[in-house]
Amino acid sequence: MSSSKGGSSQPNNPPTKKRKLDNNGNKSAARRVARAIPAQLPEVAFENGELNLQPFVAAHEFEIRALEQSMAISKTQGATRAFQKVPRGLRRRAASHNPKRVPKRLRARAQKEKAEDNTPLVTARRRKPTTTTARIRMETAKKLRTLAFRKKTFREKRARAAGARAETLPDKAKQPQRARRPKIRRNALNEPPRPRGRFRKRQKNKIWLPTHMWHAKRARMMSPKEPLWRFAMPLRPNEKIYRPTHRMQGDRGAVVWDMSYMSTIGLYGHPAGMERVLKRIGVTHDSCWNDKGKKWRAGTRSWSGMLSRETKQGRRQSCPATIFWNPAPADRVAVEDLKKDRRQVFLRVHPASFSELFNELLRWCKSETPQLYIEDLRFEIGSIELTGPASTEVLHSVLTPYPVAGEPKSKHAELFASLKGLTNPAALPQNVILGFSIQDPRLRYPPRKQSPAQGEAADMKLLETVSGWPAETALKPYALLDREARHEASQLPTQGLVNRRRSKITPGSFLKPSPIDPAIPIVLLASRSGSSTQAQGKWTLLAPWKCIQPIWYSIVHCPLSTGGNPRFAGLEQTRQVAFERGLPWFPADFPTTDAGVAWELDQRAVRTLKWSRRPKSKRTEWSTVDLGAGRKGELGDGLACDFEYLFGLPRPDDAETQSTEGAMDVEQGQVSQTTATSSSALSALHHVSRKAFLGLARAGEGTALSIPLNALLTVRIRLVTRGTVGPCARIYRLPATPPPVPVASDAEVPATIPPSASTSFPSALPHDLRAQWLAKLPDSTAAGAKDTTRQPRATTPESRRQRIVRELTSKPTPWPSTKSNLRDIGGQHPLCPSSNDLIGFVTTGEFCLSDGRGSAIGSIAVDMVLGGFRADETEGRLCIVRSAGENVGWLARWEAV
């Protein structure tokens, strides 16, 4: 116990709640104050050396009360409430004081805390309106409930009357009527599914994904008034997910996305006409139409690549796509007239380019004879994407083949079941497809943990299956691509009916499929993230749109053998995973497409708005950026990947309004005109593939190089040393080699280079700037070796004496030490090259956890790097990257992707 310093007989005041709360957030100080028990000095109980009974009892009474109060305060000081014990994965954006909102194991504790604190419990139906708007809304809701009750009563009365008339009808007429099949238009866009009346007003200008209600409670969603590609998509989970995504997509676990926003287009007609249409949209690879493409045309493989379209300036990229054929029936009779033969092809594209591709396909289909037709299947087929070592394990736990009485098990279902123990879908043959039907996942909910396959026999069996891959045997058309099968699968029983059936069986056992449980047709697409099989692949699960939600619930609650559950992710995580695997992300890293141009213009507007909202003293003034050597001002627009500045494309007069104070004070017409002009300028960019670039680089000396105008090459950039760069960073090539120094006629007069001797090398920059940057390159021969400049550790007394003698006899280091290069920025970094050496911009950049260093994805001008690459491939790959608004550059190495 602590005693008071004063000699007063008055007891010390106990710590109050106000004193406990006024700690400026210092929890340790508040805990010490709560645990400090005041006490009386022993002298107050004695008077003239004799014990005074009354002060003695009063002092002990005060100490006992102080002890009890301190115990009560300490108990609540370090304790946590029931709502703070909820796991992060179960927490919501807005916490509630209702005990029914917490898990059952914490419900009793929450009710006890509510009773102790006298917390008022206000529910939505009991809350009294406090404003006029709320009162009017409450009265309107009451009127609507009354109308709904009258309408329900009228319907029940009419149903009873109809039931009385139906008793006299035959048995066939008494059968329940089948739900109406949705209409799918040909060569026209289809409407999204009609939402429930309760949520219809919220989907006027956007479309909800099948799992929207689940994501809205657990993820940060797009702004309701600013949907992305007309979808309300989750951006990122509420909890921290960056490092867990990195670990689970590559090391252990699985990451899952709802990719139902990806658009599906069906192409129908005779194979010859479909081949011509596919070639016109960019499927011109020889491996698709020769003997190597037999499996793709048979429907057991998918093709993923870049589509393009013909323009006045030549071929222009459209979007990446995945294309696969529907297998022909096994009992199909050979048709003599090839024009009467009918096949089906399905294309999966990004929603940002759906309209562009749909119109292009429609134009070419109408030019064919007999005419082909296309269907918009965006809201007929949904998809879920999984990646990570446990992705196959998750699918095995959730997907159970649907048994059909009297028929053998599907060959593709057996093949999928034999993949137990597979940890990387990239180990399968490239772009394989599996199609079969599964049971309703709710019948086997919750899914159980899969026991991992062990032993050499299981590994050898899996290896034989992967190497043989008998997917072509007994091949049948995929039921998912049949309109009738999709409609039947969408007629799932309600969750209440499933719960009632589950209450009648033994707890812990699974339900068996009944006649009211339809089969759910699915298609599984396995793909690789790169050319190497060591990189982690991914699974894409295609299913009917209305069946995505029950499958999703089972996947996110599936227990993994390594512990935990699969992590769900959002749009930002798709970009992160692509970045860590060294792949460009569509549409941000594709500035040569219409979707990439639209994305860049939107990001410019977002960056400009964010920049203009900052105080003038806190935002970068682009005109005063000091680049060294007397150079002032940023190159181009600091808030954009300014390809207009790089290629000298036309720009509007007010394109640089973001660098002025009134950046946002422009008229709506001027903004539209600016956007249209920038869009038309960026549409002049053309893409050069990696294969075409290497062909140009390795062409002969006398060969004429045909480089498209304003050609860009997509590259992956790895910083050689330290540092990181972000979007809109500037990419430079190495400065040109300085001309040789002429030999002086007189030895006493040093030779110098006249200012006019080299126009390509600015005189303000150091003459040896290229050598300075090459000196930053670490020695490749010493990579991984020990540092030879470091002094060995002295382990013996003799070695210690020798080291001390060397230190005492050596020449002292001058102080202050001379900087390595006074012409560098701060004496440490070489200056960035001039604007003549600017070759491109970074579209995505940050610290890469996979590489352990800064990395980026960018686009560079082909004509500016081709010469240096042909002269020296090693130094031609080196570049200098500088973030916008900064004056320090970082040495990096680029690689075409």
PDB file of N, CA and C in Angstrom, residues 42-127:
ATOM      1  N   PRO A  42       0.098   5.913   9.860  1.00  0.00           N
ATOM      2  CA  PRO A  42      -0.191   5.313  11.181  1.00  0.00           C
ATOM      3  C   PRO A  42      -0.217   6.329  12.320  1.00  0.00           C
ATOM      4  N   GLU A  43       0.403   7.531  12.138  1.00  0.00           N
ATOM      5  CA  GLU A  43       0.462   8.499  13.242  1.00  0.00           C
ATOM      6  C   GLU A  43      -0.915   9.051  13.612  1.00  0.00           C
ATOM      7  N   VAL A  44      -1.887   9.019  12.684  1.00  0.00           N
ATOM      8  CA  VAL A  44      -3.182   9.617  12.985  1.00  0.00           C
ATOM      9  C   VAL A  44      -3.949   8.790  14.021  1.00  0.00           C
ATOM     10  N   ALA A  45      -3.586   7.524  14.218  1.00  0.00           N
ATOM     11  CA  ALA A  45      -4.296   6.680  15.189  1.00  0.00           C
ATOM     12  C   ALA A  45      -3.722   6.795  16.594  1.00  0.00           C
ATOM     13  N   PHE A  46      -2.626   7.558  16.742  1.00  0.00           N
ATOM     14  CA  PHE A  46      -1.989   7.707  18.069  1.00  0.00           C
ATOM     15  C   PHE A  46      -2.084   9.155  18.496  1.00  0.00           C
ATOM     16  N   GLU A  47      -2.327   9.327  19.771  1.00  0.00           N
ATOM     17  CA  GLU A  47      -2.388  10.652  20.377  1.00  0.00           C
ATOM     18  C   GLU A  47      -1.605  10.620  21.687  1.00  0.00           C
ATOM     19  N   ASN A  48      -0.475  11.372  21.670  1.00  0.00           N
ATOM     20  CA  ASN A  48       0.437  11.395  22.815  1.00  0.00           C
ATOM     21  C   ASN A  48       0.973  10.000  23.121  1.00  0.00           C
ATOM     22  N   GLY A  49       1.236   9.257  22.097  1.00  0.00           N
ATOM     23  CA  GLY A  49       1.811   7.926  22.294  1.00  0.00           C
ATOM     24  C   GLY A  49       0.794   6.868  22.661  1.00  0.00           C
ATOM     25  N   GLU A  50      -0.467   7.198  22.771  1.00  0.00           N
ATOM     26  CA  GLU A  50      -1.497   6.226  23.110  1.00  0.00           C
ATOM     27  C   GLU A  50      -2.435   6.033  21.923  1.00  0.00           C
ATOM     28  N   LEU A  51      -2.951   4.806  21.801  1.00  0.00           N
ATOM     29  CA  LEU A  51      -3.848   4.461  20.705  1.00  0.00           C
ATOM     30  C   LEU A  51      -5.207   5.101  20.944  1.00  0.00           C
ATOM     31  N   ASN A  52      -5.640   5.881  19.921  1.00  0.00           N
ATOM     32  CA  ASN A  52      -6.956   6.497  19.968  1.00  0.00           C
ATOM     33  C   ASN A  52      -7.883   5.626  19.125  1.00  0.00           C
ATOM     34  N   LEU A  53      -8.823   5.007  19.754  1.00  0.00           N
ATOM     35  CA  LEU A  53      -9.626   3.983  19.094  1.00  0.00           C
ATOM     36  C   LEU A  53     -10.474   4.555  17.951  1.00  0.00           C
ATOM     37  N   GLN A  54     -11.089   5.704  18.139  1.00  0.00           N
ATOM     38  CA  GLN A  54     -11.976   6.240  17.113  1.00  0.00           C
ATOM     39  C   GLN A  54     -11.232   6.603  15.826  1.00  0.00           C
ATOM     40  N   PRO A  55     -10.108   7.351  15.862  1.00  0.00           N
ATOM     41  CA  PRO A  55      -9.353   7.602  14.609  1.00  0.00           C
ATOM     42  C   PRO A  55      -8.802   6.310  14.009  1.00  0.00           C
ATOM     43  N   PHE A  56      -8.439   5.328  14.869  1.00  0.00           N
ATOM     44  CA  PHE A  56      -7.899   4.069  14.356  1.00  0.00           C
ATOM     45  C   PHE A  56      -8.953   3.319  13.525  1.00  0.00           C
ATOM     46  N   VAL A  57     -10.196   3.253  14.031  1.00  0.00           N
ATOM     47  CA  VAL A  57     -11.265   2.569  13.291  1.00  0.00           C
ATOM     48  C   VAL A  57     -11.612   3.335  12.017  1.00  0.00           C
ATOM     49  N   ALA A  58     -11.635   4.686  12.107  1.00  0.00           N
ATOM     50  CA  ALA A  58     -11.961   5.481  10.912  1.00  0.00           C
ATOM     51  C   ALA A  58     -10.907   5.301   9.827  1.00  0.00           C
ATOM     52  N   ALA A  59      -9.635   5.231  10.235  1.00  0.00           N
ATOM     53  CA  ALA A  59      -8.569   5.043   9.237  1.00  0.00           C
ATOM     54  C   ALA A  59      -8.695   3.695   8.549  1.00  0.00           C
ATOM     55  N   HIS A  60      -8.949   2.630   9.297  1.00  0.00           N
ATOM     56  CA  HIS A  60      -9.091   1.301   8.682  1.00  0.00           C
ATOM     57  C   HIS A  60     -10.361   1.211   7.839  1.00  0.00           C
ATOM     58  N   GLU A  61     -11.414   1.918   8.243  1.00  0.00           N
ATOM     59  CA  GLU A  61     -12.622   1.924   7.427  1.00  0.00           C
ATOM     60  C   GLU A  61     -12.348   2.556   6.060  1.00  0.00           C
ATOM     61  N   PHE A  62     -11.579   3.649   6.066  1.00  0.00           N
ATOM     62  CA  PHE A  62     -11.223   4.292   4.786  1.00  0.00           C
ATOM     63  C   PHE A  62     -10.369   3.361   3.923  1.00  0.00           C
ATOM     64  N   GLU A  63      -9.402   2.668   4.549  1.00  0.00           N
ATOM     65  CA  GLU A  63      -8.520   1.791   3.777  1.00  0.00           C
ATOM     66  C   GLU A  63      -9.279   0.612   3.171  1.00  0.00           C
ATOM     67  N   ILE A  64     -10.234   0.073   3.943  1.00  0.00           N
ATOM     68  CA  ILE A  64     -11.016  -1.054   3.416  1.00  0.00           C
ATOM     69  C   ILE A  64     -11.869  -0.611   2.230  1.00  0.00           C
ATOM     70  N   ARG A  65     -12.490   0.550   2.337  1.00  0.00           N
ATOM     71  CA  ARG A  65     -13.298   1.047   1.217  1.00  0.00           C
ATOM     72  C   ARG A  65     -12.426   1.357  -0.007  1.00  0.00           C
ATOM     73  N   ALA A  66     -11.234   1.924   0.246  1.00  0.00           N
ATOM     74  CA  ALA A  66     -10.321   2.203  -0.861  1.00  0.00           C
ATOM     75  C   ALA A  66      -9.872   0.918  -1.542  1.00  0.00           C
ATOM     76  N   LEU A  67      -9.658  -0.134  -0.738  1.00  0.00           N
ATOM     77  CA  LEU A  67      -9.261  -1.418  -1.319  1.00  0.00           C
ATOM     78  C   LEU A  67     -10.374  -2.004  -2.188  1.00  0.00           C
ATOM     79  N   GLU A  68     -11.602  -1.957  -1.689  1.00  0.00           N
ATOM     80  CA  GLU A  68     -12.721  -2.482  -2.466  1.00  0.00           C
ATOM     81  C   GLU A  68     -12.922  -1.698  -3.765  1.00  0.00           C
ATOM     82  N   GLN A  69     -12.813  -0.356  -3.682  1.00  0.00           N
ATOM     83  CA  GLN A  69     -12.992   0.463  -4.875  1.00  0.00           C
ATOM     84  C   GLN A  69     -11.870   0.229  -5.888  1.00  0.00           C
ATOM     85  N   SER A  70     -10.660   0.078  -5.378  1.00  0.00           N
ATOM     86  CA  SER A  70      -9.541  -0.184  -6.280  1.00  0.00           C
ATOM     87  C   SER A  70      -9.677  -1.545  -6.961  1.00  0.00           C
ATOM     88  N   MET A  71     -10.183  -2.529  -6.244  1.00  0.00           N
ATOM     89  CA  MET A  71     -10.395  -3.840  -6.851  1.00  0.00           C
ATOM     90  C   MET A  71     -11.452  -3.770  -7.957  1.00  0.00           C
ATOM     91  N   ALA A  72     -12.516  -3.017  -7.696  1.00  0.00           N
ATOM     92  CA  ALA A  72     -13.567  -2.887  -8.710  1.00  0.00           C
ATOM     93  C   ALA A  72     -13.062  -2.143  -9.947  1.00  0.00           C
ATOM     94  N   ILE A  73     -12.278  -1.084  -9.725  1.00  0.00           N
ATOM     95  CA  ILE A  73     -11.764  -0.312 -10.873  1.00  0.00           C
ATOM     96  C   ILE A  73     -10.740  -1.131 -11.653  1.00  0.00           C
ATOM     97  N   SER A  74      -9.862  -1.847 -10.953  1.00  0.00           N
ATOM     98  CA  SER A  74      -8.841  -2.649 -11.636  1.00  0.00           C
ATOM     99  C   SER A  74      -9.468  -3.774 -12.444  1.00  0.00           C
ATOM    100  N   LYS A  75     -10.584  -4.301 -11.964  1.00  0.00           N
ATOM    101  CA  LYS A  75     -11.237  -5.396 -12.673  1.00  0.00           C
ATOM    102  C   LYS A  75     -11.752  -4.958 -14.034  1.00  0.00           C
ATOM    103  N   THR A  76     -12.268  -3.731 -14.084  1.00  0.00           N
ATOM    104  CA  THR A  76     -12.815  -3.243 -15.351  1.00  0.00           C
ATOM    105  C   THR A  76     -11.791  -2.491 -16.196  1.00  0.00           C
ATOM    106  N   GLN A  77     -10.639  -2.133 -15.590  1.00  0.00           N
ATOM    107  CA  GLN A  77      -9.668  -1.329 -16.330  1.00  0.00           C
ATOM    108  C   GLN A  77      -9.014  -2.134 -17.456  1.00  0.00           C
ATOM    109  N   GLY A  78      -8.522  -3.333 -17.168  1.00  0.00           N
ATOM    110  CA  GLY A  78      -7.836  -4.118 -18.176  1.00  0.00           C
ATOM    111  C   GLY A  78      -8.717  -5.130 -18.875  1.00  0.00           C
ATOM    112  N   ALA A  79      -9.985  -5.152 -18.547  1.00  0.00           N
ATOM    113  CA  ALA A  79     -10.877  -6.146 -19.145  1.00  0.00           C
ATOM    114  C   ALA A  79     -11.369  -5.666 -20.503  1.00  0.00           C
ATOM    115  N   THR A  80     -11.799  -6.608 -21.300  1.00  0.00           N
ATOM    116  CA  THR A  80     -12.384  -6.312 -22.610  1.00  0.00           C
ATOM    117  C   THR A  80     -13.834  -6.759 -22.610  1.00  0.00           C
ATOM    118  N   ARG A  81     -14.623  -6.081 -23.385  1.00  0.00           N
ATOM    119  CA  ARG A  81     -16.029  -6.402 -23.471  1.00  0.00           C
ATOM    120  C   ARG A  81     -16.254  -7.552 -24.445  1.00  0.00           C
ATOM    121  N   ALA A  82     -17.456  -8.039 -24.455  1.00  0.00           N
ATOM    122  CA  ALA A  82     -17.766  -9.199 -25.290  1.00  0.00           C
ATOM    123  C   ALA A  82     -17.599  -8.880 -26.766  1.00  0.00           C
ATOM    124  N   PHE A  83     -17.951  -7.650 -27.162  1.00  0.00           N
ATOM    125  CA  PHE A  83     -17.859  -7.304 -28.572  1.00  0.00           C
ATOM    126  C   PHE A  83     -16.411  -7.172 -29.029  1.00  0.00           C
ATOM    127  N   GLN A  84     -15.480  -7.005 -28.062  1.00  0.00           N
ATOM    128  CA  GLN A  84     -14.067  -6.935 -28.421  1.00  0.00           C
ATOM    129  C   GLN A  84     -13.429  -8.318 -28.534  1.00  0.00           C
ATOM    130  N   LYS A  85     -14.137  -9.341 -28.148  1.00  0.00           N
ATOM    131  CA  LYS A  85     -13.636 -10.706 -28.238  1.00  0.00           C
ATOM    132  C   LYS A  85     -14.023 -11.386 -29.546  1.00  0.00           C
ATOM    133  N   VAL A  86     -14.837 -10.728 -30.341  1.00  0.00           N
ATOM    134  CA  VAL A  86     -15.247 -11.318 -31.615  1.00  0.00           C
ATOM    135  C   VAL A  86     -14.037 -11.348 -32.557  1.00  0.00           C
ATOM    136  N   PRO A  87     -13.777 -12.458 -33.214  1.00  0.00           N
ATOM    137  CA  PRO A  87     -12.633 -12.500 -34.151  1.00  0.00           C
ATOM    138  C   PRO A  87     -12.748 -11.441 -35.226  1.00  0.00           C
ATOM    139  N   ARG A  88     -11.608 -11.047 -35.754  1.00  0.00           N
ATOM    140  CA  ARG A  88     -11.594  -9.969 -36.751  1.00  0.00           C
ATOM    141  C   ARG A  88     -12.402 -10.337 -37.990  1.00  0.00           C
ATOM    142  N   GLY A  89     -12.383 -11.618 -38.336  1.00  0.00           N
ATOM    143  CA  GLY A  89     -13.125 -12.033 -39.516  1.00  0.00           C
ATOM    144  C   GLY A  89     -14.621 -11.925 -39.354  1.00  0.00           C
ATOM    145  N   LEU A  90     -15.118 -11.876 -38.106  1.00  0.00           N
ATOM    146  CA  LEU A  90     -16.550 -11.778 -37.859  1.00  0.00           C
ATOM    147  C   LEU A  90     -16.997 -10.367 -37.493  1.00  0.00           C
ATOM    148  N   ARG A  91     -16.064  -9.438 -37.370  1.00  0.00           N
ATOM    149  CA  ARG A  91     -16.436  -8.078 -37.026  1.00  0.00           C
ATOM    150  C   ARG A  91     -17.034  -7.373 -38.229  1.00  0.00           C
ATOM    151  N   ARG A  92     -17.877  -6.386 -37.944  1.00  0.00           N
ATOM    152  CA  ARG A  92     -18.546  -5.644 -38.988  1.00  0.00           C
ATOM    153  C   ARG A  92     -18.105  -4.191 -38.938  1.00  0.00           C
ATOM    154  N   ARG A  93     -18.459  -3.459 -39.974  1.00  0.00           N
ATOM    155  CA  ARG A  93     -18.048  -2.060 -40.020  1.00  0.00           C
ATOM    156  C   ARG A  93     -18.706  -1.252 -38.898  1.00  0.00           C
ATOM    157  N   ALA A  94     -19.967  -1.537 -38.577  1.00  0.00           N
ATOM    158  CA  ALA A  94     -20.698  -0.828 -37.524  1.00  0.00           C
ATOM    159  C   ALA A  94     -21.041  -1.823 -36.418  1.00  0.00           C
ATOM    160  N   ALA A  95     -20.421  -1.644 -35.260  1.00  0.00           N
ATOM    161  CA  ALA A  95     -20.688  -2.545 -34.145  1.00  0.00           C
ATOM    162  C   ALA A  95     -22.078  -2.287 -33.572  1.00  0.00           C
ATOM    163  N   SER A  96     -22.622  -3.286 -32.898  1.00  0.00           N
ATOM    164  CA  SER A  96     -23.960  -3.181 -32.340  1.00  0.00           C
ATOM    165  C   SER A  96     -23.908  -3.498 -30.849  1.00  0.00           C
ATOM    166  N   HIS A  97     -24.828  -2.926 -30.106  1.00  0.00           N
ATOM    167  CA  HIS A  97     -24.937  -3.211 -28.676  1.00  0.00           C
ATOM    168  C   HIS A  97     -25.995  -4.270 -28.392  1.00  0.00           C
ATOM    169  N   ASN A  98     -26.480  -4.890 -29.419  1.00  0.00           N
ATOM    170  CA  ASN A  98     -27.484  -5.937 -29.245  1.00  0.00           C
ATOM    171  C   ASN A  98     -26.762  -7.260 -28.966  1.00  0.00           C
ATOM    172  N   PRO A  99     -27.007  -7.910 -27.812  1.00  0.00           N
ATOM    173  CA  PRO A  99     -26.324  -9.185 -27.515  1.00  0.00           C
ATOM    174  C   PRO A  99     -26.610 -10.273 -28.541  1.00  0.00           C
ATOM    175  N   LYS A 100     -27.717 -10.163 -29.262  1.00  0.00           N
ATOM    176  CA  LYS A 100     -28.015 -11.176 -30.263  1.00  0.00           C
ATOM    177  C   LYS A 100     -27.110 -11.081 -31.491  1.00  0.00           C
ATOM    178  N   ARG A 101     -26.318 -10.025 -31.569  1.00  0.00           N
ATOM    179  CA  ARG A 101     -25.450  -9.822 -32.722  1.00  0.00           C
ATOM    180  C   ARG A 101     -24.076 -10.463 -32.556  1.00  0.00           C
ATOM    181  N   VAL A 102     -23.795 -11.048 -31.419  1.00  0.00           N
ATOM    182  CA  VAL A 102     -22.497 -11.686 -31.190  1.00  0.00           C
ATOM    183  C   VAL A 102     -22.668 -13.198 -31.245  1.00  0.00           C
ATOM    184  N   PRO A 103     -21.588 -13.944 -31.410  1.00  0.00           N
ATOM    185  CA  PRO A 103     -21.711 -15.415 -31.412  1.00  0.00           C
ATOM    186  C   PRO A 103     -22.322 -15.942 -30.123  1.00  0.00           C
ATOM    187  N   LYS A 104     -22.862 -17.154 -30.192  1.00  0.00           N
ATOM    188  CA  LYS A 104     -23.570 -17.721 -29.048  1.00  0.00           C
ATOM    189  C   LYS A 104     -22.682 -17.878 -27.831  1.00  0.00           C
ATOM    190  N   ARG A 105     -21.385 -18.177 -28.039  1.00  0.00           N
ATOM    191  CA  ARG A 105     -20.496 -18.387 -26.901  1.00  0.00           C
ATOM    192  C   ARG A 105     -20.250 -17.102 -26.108  1.00  0.00           C
ATOM    193  N   LEU A 106     -20.504 -15.932 -26.731  1.00  0.00           N
ATOM    194  CA  LEU A 106     -20.305 -14.655 -26.052  1.00  0.00           C
ATOM    195  C   LEU A 106     -21.609 -13.967 -25.710  1.00  0.00           C
ATOM    196  N   ARG A 107     -22.741 -14.604 -26.002  1.00  0.00           N
ATOM    197  CA  ARG A 107     -24.029 -13.941 -25.825  1.00  0.00           C
ATOM    198  C   ARG A 107     -24.368 -13.733 -24.361  1.00  0.00           C
ATOM    199  N   ALA A 108     -24.094 -14.723 -23.516  1.00  0.00           N
ATOM    200  CA  ALA A 108     -24.398 -14.588 -22.086  1.00  0.00           C
ATOM    201  C   ALA A 108     -23.554 -13.478 -21.454  1.00  0.00           C
ATOM    202  N   ARG A 109     -22.301 -13.407 -21.843  1.00  0.00           N
ATOM    203  CA  ARG A 109     -21.433 -12.356 -21.308  1.00  0.00           C
ATOM    204  C   ARG A 109     -21.908 -10.978 -21.757  1.00  0.00           C
ATOM    205  N   ALA A 110     -22.324 -10.848 -23.009  1.00  0.00           N
ATOM    206  CA  ALA A 110     -22.814  -9.567 -23.504  1.00  0.00           C
ATOM    207  C   ALA A 110     -24.077  -9.139 -22.777  1.00  0.00           C
ATOM    208  N   GLN A 111     -24.974 -10.077 -22.491  1.00  0.00           N
ATOM    209  CA  GLN A 111     -26.186  -9.741 -21.751  1.00  0.00           C
ATOM    210  C   GLN A 111     -25.866  -9.298 -20.320  1.00  0.00           C
ATOM    211  N   LYS A 112     -24.859  -9.940 -19.720  1.00  0.00           N
ATOM    212  CA  LYS A 112     -24.461  -9.548 -18.363  1.00  0.00           C
ATOM    213  C   LYS A 112     -23.881  -8.137 -18.353  1.00  0.00           C
ATOM    214  N   GLU A 113     -23.017  -7.821 -19.326  1.00  0.00           N
ATOM    215  CA  GLU A 113     -22.451  -6.488 -19.404  1.00  0.00           C
ATOM    216  C   GLU A 113     -23.538  -5.457 -19.690  1.00  0.00           C
ATOM    217  N   LYS A 114     -24.524  -5.836 -20.485  1.00  0.00           N
ATOM    218  CA  LYS A 114     -25.618  -4.908 -20.775  1.00  0.00           C
ATOM    219  C   LYS A 114     -26.410  -4.604 -19.514  1.00  0.00           C
ATOM    220  N   ALA A 115     -26.637  -5.626 -18.693  1.00  0.00           N
ATOM    221  CA  ALA A 115     -27.388  -5.401 -17.454  1.00  0.00           C
ATOM    222  C   ALA A 115     -26.576  -4.576 -16.459  1.00  0.00           C
ATOM    223  N   GLU A 116     -25.242  -4.806 -16.382  1.00  0.00           N
ATOM    224  CA  GLU A 116     -24.415  -4.056 -15.434  1.00  0.00           C
ATOM    225  C   GLU A 116     -24.306  -2.587 -15.819  1.00  0.00           C
ATOM    226  N   ASP A 117     -24.166  -2.326 -17.109  1.00  0.00           N
ATOM    227  CA  ASP A 117     -23.998  -0.947 -17.569  1.00  0.00           C
ATOM    228  C   ASP A 117     -25.307  -0.254 -17.867  1.00  0.00           C
ATOM    229  N   ASN A 118     -26.421  -1.002 -17.775  1.00  0.00           N
ATOM    230  CA  ASN A 118     -27.734  -0.429 -18.082  1.00  0.00           C
ATOM    231  C   ASN A 118     -27.743   0.141 -19.509  1.00  0.00           C
ATOM    232  N   THR A 119     -27.197  -0.650 -20.452  1.00  0.00           N
ATOM    233  CA  THR A 119     -27.135  -0.214 -21.848  1.00  0.00           C
ATOM    234  C   THR A 119     -28.523  -0.312 -22.464  1.00  0.00           C
ATOM    235  N   PRO A 120     -29.036   0.760 -23.045  1.00  0.00           N
ATOM    236  CA  PRO A 120     -30.368   0.683 -23.670  1.00  0.00           C
ATOM    237  C   PRO A 120     -30.291  -0.112 -24.967  1.00  0.00           C
ATOM    238  N   LEU A 121     -31.277  -0.931 -25.165  1.00  0.00           N
ATOM    239  CA  LEU A 121     -31.366  -1.747 -26.379  1.00  0.00           C
ATOM    240  C   LEU A 121     -32.484  -1.183 -27.249  1.00  0.00           C
ATOM    241  N   VAL A 122     -32.078  -0.635 -28.388  1.00  0.00           N
ATOM    242  CA  VAL A 122     -33.023  -0.021 -29.300  1.00  0.00           C
ATOM    243  C   VAL A 122     -32.985  -0.796 -30.604  1.00  0.00           C
ATOM    244  N   THR A 123     -34.104  -1.352 -30.996  1.00  0.00           N
ATOM    245  CA  THR A 123     -34.196  -2.058 -32.267  1.00  0.00           C
ATOM    246  C   THR A 123     -34.819  -1.156 -33.312  1.00  0.00           C
ATOM    247  N   ALA A 124     -34.677  -1.555 -34.554  1.00  0.00           N
ATOM    248  CA  ALA A 124     -35.164  -0.709 -35.640  1.00  0.00           C
ATOM    249  C   ALA A 124     -36.680  -0.572 -35.603  1.00  0.00           C
ATOM    250  N   ARG A 125     -37.378  -1.638 -35.230  1.00  0.00           N
ATOM    251  CA  ARG A 125     -38.840  -1.562 -35.260  1.00  0.00           C
ATOM    252  C   ARG A 125     -39.416  -0.836 -34.045  1.00  0.00           C
ATOM    253  N   ARG A 126     -38.590  -0.606 -33.024  1.00  0.00           N
ATOM    254  CA  ARG A 126     -39.070   0.102 -31.835  1.00  0.00           C
ATOM    255  C   ARG A 126     -38.524   1.524 -31.744  1.00  0.00           C
ATOM    256  N   ARG A 127     -37.627   1.878 -32.629  1.00  0.00           N
ATOM    257  CA  ARG A 127     -37.029   3.203 -32.556  1.00  0.00           C
ATOM    258  C   ARG A 127     -38.060   4.256 -32.949  1.00  0.00           C
TER     259      ARG A 127
END
